[in-house]
Amino acid sequence: MSGDKDIAILGVGMHPWGKWGRDFTEYGMVAARAALADANIKWTDIQYVAGADTIRNGYPGFIAGATFAQKLGWSGVRISSSYAACASGAQALDSARAQILAGFCDVALVIGADTTPKGFFAPVGGGDRKADPDWQRFHVLGATNPVYFALFARRRMDMYGATAEDFAQVKVKNSKHGFTNPNARFKKVNVIEDVLNSPVVSDPLRLLDICATSDGAAAMVVCSMEFAKKHRALAENSTTDGLCRVSAVGTVTPVYPQSVLELPDIASDSTAVVPAPARKYKDSIAWSAYEQAGIGPEDLSLAEVYDLSTALELDWYEHIGLCAEGEAEGLLRSGATTIGGRIPVNPSGGLACFGEAIPAQAISQVCELVWQLRGQAGDRQVEGAKVGITANQGLFGHGSSVIVSR
Amino acid sequence: MSDSPATAPTLSRVPIIEGWFTDDVHAPHLIGSKCPLCGTFVFPPRSGDCPSPFCDSTTLEPTPLSRRGKVWSYTENRYTPPPPYVPTEPFEPYALAAVELEAEGLVVLGKVATGVLAADLKVGMEMQLELDVSHRDADHEYMVYVWAPARPSAASTASATASTTDGGAA
């Protein structure tokens, strides 16, 4: 499978996820140098840096492209800085891809890194910001992020018969996938009781159903197929066989009316005059990627989806088309989404093993696909992996779905 | 949150946020916005452009929303949310519900009336809008809209009947 809008992934690298509270650029530099080494590319040969922003770390976080260009040593490189909440990494990749496909550059570094506070995420910055919906939901309702995760979880229970054990099983599965992952933060194999015995945070979700906030960094070196061919010719052979390619980056926004209540909104759009679109927003994210790549869910070897909560992983099974609406619990119980099953989901261990390092997370999902497709995933290897998809959503309507193939 | 207004006669009652709901404690309404051109609805209320990409209206007008709707989903907070939430001391778990308003085609998230927890709720359950005290400071009692189960109980048949009538009026 290859298309004329493909770009190559020459190298990937990560700093392990954890909680240290150090300067986020320290983590980013480790990931950047790892990706450059993996690509066998010198920093001074990089023509473009696409940074994924963090809004929690002052000015340097808002200008991630420039921050890392300076940190790696000013080279005159062109830059961009993207903020799209949890989808920032995919927006950065999309920015680099557009530059490459337009012929404005041949090879680019995509990078995201974060240091996060403990506990619930709260609005950034102080003061009464009464017109900011993010401030409003906390002040008026106490609607934390887990509140929204819980609304989706409770709906699965009442509509489709999901149980607390199903949600716990997602955590158990992901912990078994990720506990040997060298970049994971949580390396304990969980059992169902661990989850069921943890305290309820937002009913029905318990502490171990909800992902933590983490420090971490991920980076990749991407280039045109032509550049990849020349680069390889210097090293070994002139083909692009076996190279991982980005076949799609889905970054769609919602279509009015967004009829599903999504984080951080206090109400949905109205369906009174314009009916809801046939394909709801979270479905449209992966489908836009499938259409770009010219494939469907039946072609996938694996998926990395955003398990902000265990129950949200089940929602993603349906949004990316692994099963019909209401059938995710059955798919999970069948073992299909466990490594060794028909379509392993989150072989990295997912957010359950990592926690979320916002600007790095969408990039780390792509790193995992690359290691899986190259056969370098060690204990968590999905045998014969050829095509993978990532999916996530950033608040305020940021979609993110990347298809990688080889 | 459940104290009756009579227990705090010196506190002045103010809405926790301006312009989102009427202050009629017996039959409060959420205040949304309606597009004068295409007729679509918006909540929370705002001025300015219609959200529909198919409509060119640059104004929206305030409109009361239906007082009744059905639960789309719900949850219950077991931990104190971080600021700018203002908690009551000691913190008591409370439920939140997202309620579908049929006429407006909106799903509106709100707190649930004090004492009604997740175990009392179900997707599809009929709810109605009420007002409750969110928190107090030295001078003020801050009011917030809440969703409450719409089923009449023996003790409140009269007010529930009144609410049913109001429910259709929006």
Coordinates of C-alpha atoms in Angstrom, one line a residue:
Chain A
M1 CA 0.0 0.0 0.0
S2 CA 1.5 3.3 -1.0
G3 CA 0.1 6.7 -2.2
D4 CA 1.5 9.8 -3.8
K5 CA 0.7 11.8 -0.6
D6 CA 2.9 9.5 1.6
I7 CA 5.8 10.7 3.6
A8 CA 8.5 8.5 5.2
I9 CA 9.3 8.2 8.9
L10 CA 13.0 7.9 9.1
G11 CA 13.4 7.8 12.9
V12 CA 11.5 7.9 16.1
G13 CA 12.5 8.5 19.7
M14 CA 11.0 9.0 23.2
H15 CA 11.9 10.1 26.7
P16 CA 10.3 7.7 29.1
W17 CA 7.0 8.8 30.8
G18 CA 7.1 9.6 34.5
K19 CA 6.6 12.3 37.0
W20 CA 9.7 14.3 37.8
G21 CA 8.6 18.0 37.4
R22 CA 11.8 18.9 35.5
D23 CA 12.0 21.4 32.6
F24 CA 10.0 19.9 29.7
T25 CA 12.8 20.8 27.2
E26 CA 15.1 18.3 29.0
Y27 CA 12.8 15.5 28.1
G28 CA 12.3 16.8 24.6
M29 CA 16.0 16.9 23.9
V30 CA 16.4 13.3 24.8
A31 CA 13.5 12.3 22.4
A32 CA 14.9 14.6 19.7
R33 CA 18.4 13.1 19.8
A34 CA 17.0 9.6 19.9
A35 CA 14.9 10.3 16.8
L36 CA 17.8 11.9 15.0
A37 CA 20.1 8.9 15.8
D38 CA 17.4 6.4 14.8
A39 CA 17.1 8.3 11.5
N40 CA 20.9 8.6 11.1
I41 CA 20.4 12.3 10.4
K42 CA 22.4 15.3 11.7
W43 CA 20.5 18.0 13.5
T44 CA 21.9 20.6 11.0
D45 CA 20.4 18.7 8.1
I46 CA 16.9 19.1 9.5
Q47 CA 15.1 21.8 7.4
Y48 CA 11.9 22.2 9.5
V49 CA 10.9 21.8 13.1
A50 CA 7.2 21.2 13.9
G51 CA 6.7 21.7 17.6
A52 CA 3.6 20.6 19.6
D53 CA 2.9 23.2 22.2
T54 CA 2.4 22.8 26.0
I55 CA 0.4 25.6 27.5
R56 CA 1.5 24.7 31.1
N57 CA 5.1 25.7 30.9
G58 CA 5.2 29.4 30.2
Y59 CA 6.4 31.1 27.0
P60 CA 8.8 28.3 25.8
G61 CA 5.8 25.9 25.8
F62 CA 3.7 28.1 23.5
I63 CA 6.5 28.3 20.9
A64 CA 7.7 24.7 21.0
G65 CA 9.2 24.8 17.5
A66 CA 11.5 27.7 18.3
T67 CA 12.2 26.4 21.8
F68 CA 13.6 23.2 20.4
A69 CA 15.4 24.8 17.5
Q70 CA 17.2 27.0 19.9
K71 CA 17.9 24.1 22.3
L72 CA 19.3 22.0 19.6
G73 CA 21.4 25.0 18.4
W74 CA 20.0 27.8 16.1
S75 CA 20.6 26.5 12.6
G76 CA 18.3 28.9 10.7
V77 CA 15.8 26.1 10.5
R78 CA 12.2 27.1 9.8
I79 CA 9.7 26.2 12.4
S80 CA 6.0 25.9 13.4
S81 CA 4.3 25.6 16.8
S82 CA 0.9 23.9 17.0
Y83 CA -1.6 23.8 19.8
A84 CA -4.5 21.5 19.6
A85 CA -4.8 20.1 23.2
C86 CA -4.4 16.3 23.1
A87 CA -4.2 16.4 19.3
S88 CA -1.2 18.8 19.2
G89 CA 1.2 16.2 18.1
A90 CA -0.9 15.2 15.1
Q91 CA -1.3 18.8 14.1
A92 CA 2.5 19.2 14.3
L93 CA 2.9 16.1 12.1
D94 CA 0.3 17.5 9.7
S95 CA 2.2 20.8 9.5
A96 CA 5.5 19.0 8.7
R97 CA 3.7 16.8 6.1
A98 CA 2.2 19.8 4.3
Q99 CA 5.6 21.4 4.1
I100 CA 7.2 18.3 2.7
L101 CA 4.4 17.5 0.2
A102 CA 4.4 21.1 -1.0
G103 CA 8.1 20.8 -1.7
F104 CA 9.1 23.5 0.8
C105 CA 11.3 21.2 2.7
D106 CA 12.6 17.6 2.4
V107 CA 13.1 16.5 6.0
A108 CA 11.6 17.7 9.3
L109 CA 11.7 17.0 13.0
V110 CA 8.3 16.7 14.8
I111 CA 8.5 17.0 18.6
G112 CA 6.4 17.4 21.7
A113 CA 7.3 17.4 25.4
D114 CA 5.5 18.2 28.6
T115 CA 5.8 18.6 32.4
T116 CA 2.4 18.3 34.1
P117 CA 1.0 19.2 37.5
K118 CA -0.4 16.6 39.9
G119 CA -4.1 15.8 40.2
F120 CA -7.1 17.1 38.2
F121 CA -6.3 19.4 35.3
A122 CA -7.8 22.8 36.0
P123 CA -8.0 25.9 33.8
V124 CA -4.6 27.4 33.0
G125 CA -4.0 30.9 34.5
G126 CA -5.8 32.6 37.3
G127 CA -8.6 35.1 37.7
D128 CA -12.3 35.2 36.9
R129 CA -12.6 34.4 33.2
K130 CA -16.3 34.3 33.0
A131 CA -16.5 34.1 29.2
D132 CA -14.1 31.2 28.9
P133 CA -16.0 27.9 28.7
D134 CA -13.2 26.1 30.4
W135 CA -13.5 28.4 33.4
Q136 CA -17.3 28.2 33.3
R137 CA -17.5 24.4 33.5
F138 CA -15.2 24.3 36.5
H139 CA -16.8 27.2 38.3
V140 CA -20.5 26.6 37.7
L141 CA -20.5 22.8 37.6
G142 CA -17.3 21.4 38.9
A143 CA -17.2 19.5 35.6
T144 CA -13.6 18.1 35.7
N145 CA -12.3 16.1 32.8
P146 CA -13.2 12.8 34.5
V147 CA -16.8 14.0 34.6
Y148 CA -17.0 13.9 30.9
F149 CA -15.2 10.5 30.7
A150 CA -17.7 9.3 33.2
L151 CA -20.7 10.5 31.2
F152 CA -19.6 8.3 28.3
A153 CA -18.9 5.4 30.6
R154 CA -22.3 5.6 32.4
R155 CA -24.0 5.8 29.0
R156 CA -22.3 2.6 27.9
M157 CA -23.6 0.9 31.0
D158 CA -27.2 2.0 30.7
M159 CA -27.3 1.6 26.9
Y160 CA -25.2 -1.4 26.1
G161 CA -24.8 -3.3 29.4
A162 CA -21.2 -2.5 30.0
T163 CA -20.0 -3.5 33.5
A164 CA -17.4 -2.2 35.9
E165 CA -15.6 -5.5 35.2
D166 CA -15.5 -4.6 31.5
F167 CA -13.9 -1.3 32.2
A168 CA -11.4 -2.9 34.6
Q169 CA -10.5 -5.5 32.0
V170 CA -9.3 -2.7 29.6
K171 CA -6.9 -1.6 32.3
V172 CA -5.8 -5.2 32.9
K173 CA -5.3 -5.8 29.2
N174 CA -3.3 -2.6 28.7
S175 CA -1.1 -3.3 31.8
K176 CA -0.2 -6.7 30.4
H177 CA 0.7 -5.1 27.1
G178 CA 2.8 -2.3 28.5
F179 CA 4.5 -3.5 31.7
T180 CA 7.7 -4.3 29.8
N181 CA 7.6 -1.2 27.6
P182 CA 10.8 0.7 28.5
N183 CA 9.1 4.0 28.0
A184 CA 6.0 3.3 30.1
R185 CA 5.5 4.9 33.5
F186 CA 3.3 2.3 35.1
K187 CA 4.9 -1.2 35.0
K188 CA 2.7 -3.3 37.2
V189 CA 0.4 -6.0 35.8
N190 CA -3.0 -5.2 37.2
V191 CA -5.8 -7.6 38.0
I192 CA -9.5 -6.8 37.9
E193 CA -9.6 -6.4 41.7
D194 CA -7.0 -3.7 41.7
V195 CA -9.3 -1.5 39.6
L196 CA -12.5 -2.5 41.4
N197 CA -10.9 -1.7 44.8
S198 CA -9.6 1.7 43.8
P199 CA -11.8 4.7 44.9
V200 CA -14.5 6.0 42.7
V201 CA -13.5 9.4 41.3
S202 CA -16.4 10.2 39.0
D203 CA -19.0 7.5 39.1
P204 CA -18.8 4.9 37.6
L205 CA -15.1 5.5 37.0
R206 CA -12.5 4.6 39.6
L207 CA -9.0 5.9 40.1
L208 CA -7.4 3.1 38.0
D209 CA -10.0 3.6 35.2
I210 CA -8.7 7.1 34.6
C211 CA -5.3 8.0 33.1
A212 CA -2.8 10.0 35.1
T213 CA -1.0 13.1 33.9
S214 CA 2.6 12.5 33.1
D215 CA 5.9 14.1 32.0
G216 CA 7.3 12.8 28.8
A217 CA 8.5 13.5 25.3
A218 CA 8.3 12.0 21.8
A219 CA 9.9 13.0 18.5
M220 CA 10.1 11.7 14.9
V221 CA 12.1 12.6 11.8
V222 CA 9.9 12.6 8.7
C223 CA 10.9 13.2 5.0
S224 CA 9.8 13.0 1.4
M225 CA 9.9 9.6 -0.2
E226 CA 12.6 10.9 -2.6
F227 CA 14.7 12.1 0.3
A228 CA 14.3 8.8 2.0
K229 CA 15.5 6.9 -1.1
K230 CA 18.7 9.1 -1.4
H231 CA 19.4 8.9 2.3
R232 CA 19.1 5.1 2.2
A233 CA 21.3 5.0 -1.0
L234 CA 24.1 6.4 1.1
A235 CA 23.7 3.8 3.7
E236 CA 22.7 0.6 2.1
N237 CA 20.2 0.4 -0.9
S238 CA 18.2 2.8 -2.9
T239 CA 14.7 1.4 -2.4
T240 CA 12.1 2.5 0.1
D241 CA 11.0 -1.0 0.8
G242 CA 10.3 -1.6 4.4
L243 CA 10.2 2.1 5.3
C244 CA 7.4 3.2 7.5
R245 CA 5.2 5.7 5.8
V246 CA 2.6 8.2 7.1
S247 CA -0.3 7.3 4.8
A248 CA -2.9 9.6 6.4
V249 CA -3.2 12.3 9.0
G250 CA -6.8 13.0 9.9
T251 CA -7.2 16.4 11.7
V252 CA -10.9 17.1 11.0
T253 CA -13.1 19.4 13.1
P254 CA -16.7 18.7 13.9
V255 CA -19.6 19.3 11.4
Y256 CA -22.5 21.4 12.8
P257 CA -24.4 20.5 14.7
Q258 CA -22.0 18.7 17.1
S259 CA -24.8 16.8 18.7
V260 CA -22.7 14.9 21.3
L261 CA -21.8 16.7 24.5
E262 CA -18.0 16.8 24.4
L263 CA -15.4 18.0 26.8
P264 CA -15.3 20.9 27.7
D265 CA -18.7 22.0 26.5
I266 CA -21.6 22.7 28.8
A267 CA -24.2 21.9 26.1
S268 CA -24.2 20.2 22.7
D269 CA -25.1 22.1 19.5
S270 CA -28.8 22.2 18.7
T271 CA -30.3 19.7 16.3
A272 CA -33.6 21.6 16.2
V273 CA -33.1 23.1 12.8
V274 CA -30.1 21.3 11.2
P275 CA -30.1 17.5 11.8
A276 CA -27.0 15.9 13.3
P277 CA -24.6 14.6 10.6
A278 CA -24.9 10.9 9.7
R279 CA -21.3 10.4 10.8
K280 CA -20.7 11.7 14.3
Y281 CA -17.6 13.7 15.1
K282 CA -15.5 11.0 16.8
D283 CA -16.3 8.6 14.0
S284 CA -15.4 11.2 11.4
I285 CA -11.8 11.5 12.7
A286 CA -10.7 8.0 11.8
W287 CA -12.8 7.8 8.7
S288 CA -11.1 10.9 7.3
A289 CA -7.8 9.1 7.8
Y290 CA -9.2 5.9 6.2
E291 CA -10.4 7.9 3.1
Q292 CA -6.9 9.6 2.8
A293 CA -5.1 6.2 2.9
G294 CA -7.7 4.4 0.8
I295 CA -8.1 1.6 3.3
G296 CA -10.6 0.5 5.9
P297 CA -10.6 -0.9 9.4
E298 CA -10.4 -4.5 8.0
D299 CA -6.9 -3.7 6.7
L300 CA -5.5 -2.8 10.2
S301 CA -2.9 -4.9 12.1
L302 CA -3.2 -2.8 15.3
A303 CA -4.5 0.4 16.7
E304 CA -3.3 2.9 19.4
V305 CA -6.3 4.8 20.8
Y306 CA -6.7 7.4 23.5
D307 CA -7.7 5.6 26.6
L308 CA -8.1 8.7 28.8
S309 CA -10.4 6.3 30.6
T310 CA -10.9 2.5 30.3
A311 CA -14.4 3.1 29.0
L312 CA -13.3 5.6 26.4
E313 CA -11.1 2.8 24.9
L314 CA -14.3 0.9 24.3
D315 CA -15.9 3.9 22.6
W316 CA -12.9 4.2 20.3
Y317 CA -13.3 0.5 19.1
E318 CA -16.6 1.7 17.6
H319 CA -15.4 5.1 16.4
I320 CA -12.6 3.6 14.4
G321 CA -14.8 0.9 13.0
L322 CA -13.5 -2.2 14.7
C323 CA -17.1 -3.1 15.6
A324 CA -20.6 -1.7 15.5
E325 CA -22.0 0.7 18.1
G326 CA -22.8 -1.2 21.3
E327 CA -20.5 -4.2 20.5
A328 CA -17.2 -3.0 22.0
E329 CA -17.7 -5.0 25.3
G330 CA -18.2 -8.1 23.2
L331 CA -15.1 -7.4 21.2
L332 CA -13.1 -6.8 24.4
R333 CA -14.4 -10.0 26.0
S334 CA -13.6 -12.1 22.9
G335 CA -9.9 -11.2 23.4
A336 CA -9.7 -9.7 19.8
T337 CA -8.1 -6.5 21.1
T338 CA -5.4 -8.3 23.2
I339 CA -2.0 -8.9 21.6
G340 CA -2.4 -12.3 19.8
G341 CA -6.0 -11.4 19.0
R342 CA -7.5 -10.3 15.7
I343 CA -6.9 -6.6 16.2
P344 CA -4.7 -5.7 19.2
V345 CA -5.5 -2.2 20.6
N346 CA -2.9 -0.3 22.6
P347 CA -0.1 -2.8 22.5
S348 CA 2.1 0.0 23.9
G349 CA 0.1 -0.2 27.1
G350 CA -1.8 3.0 26.1
L351 CA -2.4 5.8 28.5
A352 CA -3.2 3.2 31.2
C353 CA 0.6 2.5 31.3
F354 CA 1.8 6.0 30.3
G355 CA -0.5 8.6 31.7
E356 CA -0.9 11.6 29.4
A357 CA 1.9 14.0 28.4
I358 CA -0.4 16.1 26.2
P359 CA 1.8 17.5 23.4
A360 CA 3.9 14.3 23.2
Q361 CA 1.1 11.8 23.3
A362 CA -0.1 11.8 19.7
I363 CA 3.5 11.6 18.6
S364 CA 4.2 8.7 21.0
Q365 CA 1.3 6.8 19.5
V366 CA 3.0 7.1 16.1
C367 CA 6.3 6.0 17.6
E368 CA 4.6 2.8 18.8
L369 CA 3.2 2.1 15.3
V370 CA 6.7 2.5 13.8
W371 CA 8.3 0.1 16.3
Q372 CA 5.5 -2.4 15.7
L373 CA 5.7 -2.2 12.0
R374 CA 9.5 -2.6 12.0
G375 CA 9.2 -5.6 14.3
Q376 CA 11.1 -3.8 17.1
A377 CA 8.5 -3.9 19.8
G378 CA 10.0 -6.7 21.9
D379 CA 7.7 -8.5 24.3
R380 CA 4.7 -6.6 23.0
Q381 CA 5.3 -7.3 19.3
V382 CA 2.1 -7.7 17.2
E383 CA 3.2 -10.5 14.8
G384 CA 3.3 -9.4 11.1
A385 CA 2.1 -5.9 11.7
K386 CA 1.7 -4.0 8.4
V387 CA -0.7 -1.2 9.0
G388 CA -1.6 0.7 12.1
I389 CA -3.9 3.6 13.1
T390 CA -3.8 6.1 15.9
A391 CA -6.8 8.0 17.2
N392 CA -7.3 10.8 19.7
Q393 CA -9.3 13.9 20.2
G394 CA -8.2 17.2 21.6
L395 CA -10.8 19.4 23.5
F396 CA -12.4 22.2 21.5
G397 CA -12.8 20.1 18.3
H398 CA -9.4 18.8 17.5
G399 CA -9.3 15.4 15.7
S400 CA -6.2 13.3 15.4
S401 CA -5.8 10.1 13.5
V402 CA -2.6 8.9 11.8
I403 CA -2.3 5.8 9.6
V404 CA 1.2 4.3 9.3
S405 CA 2.0 1.5 6.8
R406 CA 5.0 -0.3 5.4
Chain B
M1 CA -26.8 23.2 49.4
S2 CA -30.2 22.1 50.7
D3 CA -30.7 24.8 53.3
S4 CA -33.9 26.6 52.8
P5 CA -33.7 30.4 52.0
A6 CA -35.1 31.2 55.4
T7 CA -32.0 30.0 57.2
A8 CA -29.9 32.8 55.7
P9 CA -32.0 35.9 55.7
T10 CA -29.1 38.3 55.7
L11 CA -27.5 36.9 52.6
S12 CA -28.3 38.4 49.2
R13 CA -29.1 35.9 46.6
V14 CA -27.1 36.1 43.4
P15 CA -26.7 33.8 40.4
I16 CA -23.4 31.9 40.3
I17 CA -23.1 33.2 36.7
E18 CA -25.0 36.1 35.1
G19 CA -27.8 35.5 32.6
W20 CA -27.9 31.7 32.3
F21 CA -31.2 31.2 34.2
T22 CA -34.2 33.0 35.6
D23 CA -34.4 33.6 39.3
D24 CA -38.0 32.3 39.8
V25 CA -37.3 29.6 42.4
H26 CA -40.7 27.9 41.7
A27 CA -40.4 27.6 38.0
P28 CA -37.0 28.6 36.8
H29 CA -35.9 28.4 33.2
L30 CA -32.5 28.2 31.6
I31 CA -32.0 31.2 29.3
G32 CA -30.5 30.2 25.9
S33 CA -30.1 32.1 22.7
K34 CA -32.2 31.7 19.6
C35 CA -31.3 32.7 16.1
P36 CA -33.9 35.1 14.7
L37 CA -33.2 34.0 11.2
C38 CA -32.9 30.2 11.2
G39 CA -34.4 29.4 14.6
T40 CA -31.5 27.3 16.0
F41 CA -30.7 27.4 19.8
V42 CA -27.5 28.0 21.8
F43 CA -26.6 27.3 25.4
P44 CA -24.9 28.9 27.4
P45 CA -26.5 32.2 26.1
R46 CA -24.4 34.5 24.1
S47 CA -24.7 37.4 21.6
G48 CA -23.2 37.5 18.2
D49 CA -23.2 35.2 15.2
C50 CA -25.4 32.2 14.7
P51 CA -23.4 28.9 15.1
S52 CA -24.9 27.3 12.0
P53 CA -22.6 27.4 9.0
F54 CA -25.7 27.6 6.8
C55 CA -27.0 30.8 8.4
D56 CA -25.7 34.4 8.0
S57 CA -27.4 35.9 11.1
T58 CA -25.0 38.1 13.1
T59 CA -27.4 38.3 16.1
L60 CA -28.9 35.9 18.6
E61 CA -31.8 36.7 20.9
P62 CA -32.3 35.4 24.5
T63 CA -35.0 32.8 24.9
P64 CA -36.2 30.6 27.8
L65 CA -35.5 26.9 27.3
S66 CA -37.8 23.9 28.2
R67 CA -37.8 23.1 31.9
R68 CA -38.1 19.4 31.2
G69 CA -35.9 16.9 29.4
K70 CA -34.5 13.3 29.5
V71 CA -31.2 12.2 31.0
W72 CA -28.6 11.6 28.2
S73 CA -26.0 10.5 30.8
Y74 CA -24.9 11.3 34.4
T75 CA -22.1 10.9 36.9
E76 CA -21.3 11.7 40.5
N77 CA -18.3 13.7 41.8
R78 CA -16.7 11.9 44.7
Y79 CA -13.8 14.4 45.1
T80 CA -13.7 18.2 45.4
P81 CA -13.2 19.7 42.0
P82 CA -10.2 22.2 41.8
P83 CA -10.7 26.0 41.6
P84 CA -12.4 27.9 40.2
Y85 CA -15.0 25.5 41.7
V86 CA -16.0 26.8 45.1
P87 CA -16.7 23.8 47.3
T88 CA -18.9 23.6 50.3
E89 CA -17.3 22.4 53.6
P90 CA -17.3 19.5 54.2
F91 CA -17.4 18.3 50.6
E92 CA -20.4 16.1 49.9
P93 CA -20.5 14.0 46.7
Y94 CA -23.0 15.4 44.1
A95 CA -24.3 14.2 40.8
L96 CA -24.2 15.8 37.4
A97 CA -26.5 15.0 34.5
A98 CA -26.6 15.8 30.8
V99 CA -30.2 16.3 29.9
E100 CA -31.7 16.3 26.4
L101 CA -34.2 19.1 25.7
E102 CA -36.4 17.7 22.9
A103 CA -37.8 21.0 21.5
E104 CA -34.4 22.7 21.4
G105 CA -32.4 19.7 20.3
L106 CA -29.8 20.6 23.0
V107 CA -28.1 18.4 25.6
V108 CA -27.4 20.6 28.7
L109 CA -25.0 19.6 31.5
G110 CA -26.0 20.6 35.0
K111 CA -25.6 19.7 38.6
V112 CA -28.3 17.4 40.0
A113 CA -30.4 18.5 43.0
T114 CA -28.9 17.9 46.4
G115 CA -29.5 14.4 47.7
V116 CA -30.1 12.8 44.3
L117 CA -27.0 10.7 43.5
A118 CA -26.0 8.5 40.5
A119 CA -27.7 5.5 42.0
D120 CA -31.0 7.3 41.7
L121 CA -30.5 8.2 38.0
K122 CA -30.9 6.3 34.7
V123 CA -30.5 7.2 31.0
G124 CA -33.8 8.4 29.7
M125 CA -35.2 9.5 33.1
E126 CA -37.4 12.6 33.0
M127 CA -35.9 15.6 34.7
Q128 CA -36.9 19.2 35.4
L129 CA -35.0 22.4 36.2
E130 CA -34.8 23.8 39.7
L131 CA -32.6 26.2 41.5
D132 CA -30.3 25.3 44.4
V133 CA -27.6 27.1 46.5
S134 CA -24.2 26.4 45.1
H135 CA -22.2 28.0 47.9
R136 CA -22.1 31.0 50.2
D137 CA -19.7 33.7 51.2
A138 CA -20.0 36.4 54.0
D139 CA -22.6 38.4 52.0
H140 CA -24.0 36.2 49.2
E141 CA -25.8 33.0 48.5
Y142 CA -24.8 31.9 45.1
M143 CA -27.6 30.1 43.1
V144 CA -27.1 27.5 40.5
Y145 CA -29.5 25.7 38.1
V146 CA -29.9 22.0 38.9
W147 CA -31.7 19.0 37.3
A148 CA -34.1 17.1 39.5
P149 CA -36.1 14.0 38.9
A150 CA -39.5 15.1 37.4
R151 CA -41.5 12.3 39.1
P152 CA -44.0 13.8 41.6
S153 CA -43.6 12.6 45.1
A154 CA -46.5 12.5 47.6
A155 CA -45.0 15.5 49.4
S156 CA -44.8 17.8 46.4
T157 CA -47.7 16.8 44.2
A158 CA -48.9 20.4 43.9
S159 CA -45.6 21.9 42.8
A160 CA -44.9 18.9 40.5
T161 CA -48.3 19.5 38.8
A162 CA -47.4 23.1 38.4
S163 CA -44.0 22.1 36.9
T164 CA -45.6 19.8 34.4
T165 CA -47.7 22.7 33.1
D166 CA -44.7 24.9 33.0
G167 CA -42.7 22.3 31.2
G168 CA -44.7 22.6 28.0
A169 CA -44.8 26.4 28.1
A170 CA -41.2 27.0 27.0

